[in-house]
Tab-separated table of C-alpha atoms in Angstrom:
chain	number	residue	atom	x	y	z
A	1	UNK	CA	48.032	112.225	163.786
A	2	UNK	CA	48.641	115.129	166.147
A	3	UNK	CA	47.794	118.480	165.410
A	4	UNK	CA	47.834	122.451	166.775
A	5	UNK	CA	44.444	122.320	168.495
A	6	UNK	CA	41.298	124.524	167.250
A	7	UNK	CA	40.090	127.362	168.783
A	8	UNK	CA	36.104	125.832	167.994
A	9	UNK	CA	37.272	122.372	170.144
A	10	UNK	CA	37.345	124.170	173.512
A	11	UNK	CA	34.168	122.407	174.781
A	12	UNK	CA	34.881	118.925	173.208
A	13	UNK	CA	38.504	119.242	174.946
A	14	UNK	CA	37.165	119.741	178.064
A	15	UNK	CA	34.345	117.141	177.595
A	16	UNK	CA	37.606	114.984	176.664
A	17	UNK	CA	39.672	116.176	179.907
A	18	UNK	CA	36.497	115.176	182.440
A	19	UNK	CA	35.572	111.725	180.827
A	20	UNK	CA	39.249	110.461	180.767
A	21	UNK	CA	39.095	111.376	184.478
A	22	UNK	CA	36.268	109.523	185.302
A	23	UNK	CA	37.733	106.346	183.850
A	24	UNK	CA	39.947	106.121	187.202
A	25	UNK	CA	36.838	105.469	189.106
A	26	UNK	CA	36.411	108.942	190.456
A	27	UNK	CA	32.696	109.263	191.432
A	28	UNK	CA	30.356	111.961	189.252
A	29	UNK	CA	30.523	114.459	191.779
A	30	UNK	CA	33.810	114.639	192.327
A	31	UNK	CA	34.643	114.631	188.551
A	32	UNK	CA	32.165	117.531	188.296
A	33	UNK	CA	33.856	119.354	191.161
A	34	UNK	CA	36.944	119.758	189.016
A	35	UNK	CA	35.128	120.933	186.160
A	36	UNK	CA	36.375	124.144	186.584
A	37	UNK	CA	40.352	123.177	186.522
A	38	UNK	CA	39.918	120.773	183.372
A	39	UNK	CA	38.029	123.170	181.607
A	40	UNK	CA	39.934	124.406	178.087
A	41	UNK	CA	39.064	127.561	177.701
A	42	UNK	CA	39.334	129.537	174.416
A	43	UNK	CA	41.806	131.727	176.226
A	44	UNK	CA	43.585	128.471	176.654
A	45	UNK	CA	43.859	127.609	173.470
A	46	UNK	CA	45.523	130.799	172.538
A	47	UNK	CA	47.478	131.202	174.853
A	48	UNK	CA	48.879	127.788	175.569
A	49	UNK	CA	50.685	124.748	173.585
A	50	UNK	CA	47.774	122.713	172.936
A	51	UNK	CA	47.790	120.105	170.321
A	52	UNK	CA	45.220	117.156	169.569
A	53	UNK	CA	45.762	113.278	168.466
A	54	UNK	CA	43.233	112.729	165.802
A	55	UNK	CA	42.542	109.287	164.894
A	56	UNK	CA	40.859	109.181	161.469
A	57	UNK	CA	38.575	112.226	161.824
A	58	UNK	CA	37.802	112.364	165.846
A	59	UNK	CA	39.895	114.149	168.436
A	60	UNK	CA	40.581	111.512	170.809
A	61	UNK	CA	43.299	113.164	172.871
A	62	UNK	CA	45.348	116.160	173.700
A	63	UNK	CA	47.870	117.724	175.812
A	64	UNK	CA	48.448	121.320	177.229
A	65	UNK	CA	52.292	122.851	178.207
A	66	UNK	CA	52.001	126.052	179.929
A	67	UNK	CA	54.578	128.556	178.642
A	68	UNK	CA	58.594	127.995	179.915
A	69	UNK	CA	59.530	129.847	182.372
A	70	UNK	CA	63.104	129.710	182.756
A	71	UNK	CA	64.689	126.494	182.197
A	72	UNK	CA	61.314	124.372	183.209
A	73	UNK	CA	57.864	124.382	181.161
A	74	UNK	CA	54.657	122.472	182.613
A	75	UNK	CA	52.278	119.766	181.244
A	76	UNK	CA	49.504	121.069	182.278
A	77	UNK	CA	46.792	118.401	180.871
A	78	UNK	CA	47.445	115.119	178.760
A	79	UNK	CA	43.573	113.184	178.302
A	80	UNK	CA	42.890	110.088	176.152
A	81	UNK	CA	39.339	108.631	175.853
A	82	UNK	CA	39.229	106.070	177.706
A	83	UNK	CA	38.363	103.643	174.380
A	84	UNK	CA	42.002	104.598	173.255
A	85	UNK	CA	43.854	104.359	176.807
A	86	UNK	CA	46.564	101.798	176.744
A	87	UNK	CA	46.846	102.117	172.494
A	88	UNK	CA	50.230	104.305	172.892
A	89	UNK	CA	48.614	107.687	172.352
A	90	UNK	CA	49.214	109.201	175.704
A	91	UNK	CA	52.969	108.003	174.504
A	92	UNK	CA	52.830	109.667	171.228
A	93	UNK	CA	51.472	112.603	172.643
A	94	UNK	CA	53.679	112.761	175.393
A	95	UNK	CA	56.819	112.154	173.279
A	96	UNK	CA	55.301	115.176	170.914
A	97	UNK	CA	55.244	117.248	173.964
A	98	UNK	CA	58.626	116.659	174.540
A	99	UNK	CA	59.874	117.793	171.438
A	100	UNK	CA	57.824	120.668	171.581
A	101	UNK	CA	59.502	121.769	174.880
A	102	UNK	CA	62.785	121.576	173.257
A	103	UNK	CA	62.146	123.857	170.884
A	104	UNK	CA	62.502	126.578	174.145
A	105	UNK	CA	65.171	125.034	175.153
A	106	UNK	CA	64.688	124.245	178.673
A	107	UNK	CA	66.168	121.407	180.206
A	108	UNK	CA	62.971	120.120	182.258
A	109	UNK	CA	59.420	119.082	182.441
A	110	UNK	CA	57.105	119.232	185.320
A	111	UNK	CA	53.648	118.070	185.593
A	112	UNK	CA	51.166	117.559	188.901
A	113	UNK	CA	49.981	113.963	188.224
A	114	UNK	CA	46.818	112.293	189.085
A	115	UNK	CA	48.077	109.686	191.288
A	116	UNK	CA	47.002	106.682	188.911
A	117	UNK	CA	48.882	108.250	185.561
A	118	UNK	CA	52.182	107.813	188.210
A	119	UNK	CA	53.512	104.807	186.667
A	120	UNK	CA	52.390	105.907	183.258
A	121	UNK	CA	54.847	108.670	183.774
A	122	UNK	CA	57.597	106.979	185.324
A	123	UNK	CA	57.868	104.923	182.349
A	124	UNK	CA	58.615	108.080	180.641
A	125	UNK	CA	61.472	108.900	182.547
A	126	UNK	CA	59.794	110.876	185.107
A	127	UNK	CA	59.972	110.966	188.508
A	128	UNK	CA	58.495	112.103	191.400
A	129	UNK	CA	60.423	115.373	193.095
A	130	UNK	CA	57.419	116.398	195.687
A	131	UNK	CA	53.710	116.356	196.975
A	132	UNK	CA	51.077	118.335	196.759
A	133	UNK	CA	47.385	118.646	198.871
A	134	UNK	CA	44.868	118.011	197.049
A	135	UNK	CA	41.102	119.029	197.033
A	136	UNK	CA	40.235	116.129	198.484
A	137	UNK	CA	41.400	115.225	201.651
A	138	UNK	CA	44.095	113.215	202.927
A	139	UNK	CA	44.690	112.957	199.262
A	140	UNK	CA	47.788	114.117	197.554
A	141	UNK	CA	48.956	114.676	194.068
A	142	UNK	CA	52.692	114.163	193.159
A	143	UNK	CA	54.777	116.561	191.502
A	144	UNK	CA	56.451	115.159	189.111
A	145	UNK	CA	59.912	116.137	187.223
A	146	UNK	CA	61.620	114.906	183.767
A	147	UNK	CA	65.075	116.267	182.323
A	148	UNK	CA	64.796	116.684	178.685
A	149	UNK	CA	67.617	115.930	176.582
A	150	UNK	CA	68.982	118.134	174.513
A	151	UNK	CA	68.919	117.471	170.665
């Protein structure tokens, strides 16, 4: 089940983001250096569109959309607990985000992808449109875009 995030889930969502990031083999030090960027604050829950995936009674994943700008909306985050990766939860969250985005009559969704997640996003119709230098030397993060169909 997918539902809006609750303010009291901010710390839990932050931990899901950190654990999910660590899944890709990054060092503890590297993941910890991203803590600020991966922290879900109460303010974010109030101002962004953040939805959680509930399995039984547990939050096992979430996504966050920034408010739309002109005809585009940005998927700020999408994270799933490692034990649930590969079980279509990320795909269900992403499809839900497309439906939420369409409510704003936007033409496209963009995101800054972890290199390990590029194939997942490509399977869902995203394409790489640019690259941005990351905080790790000689590493670039793909900027991806998907055109959204109108329903």
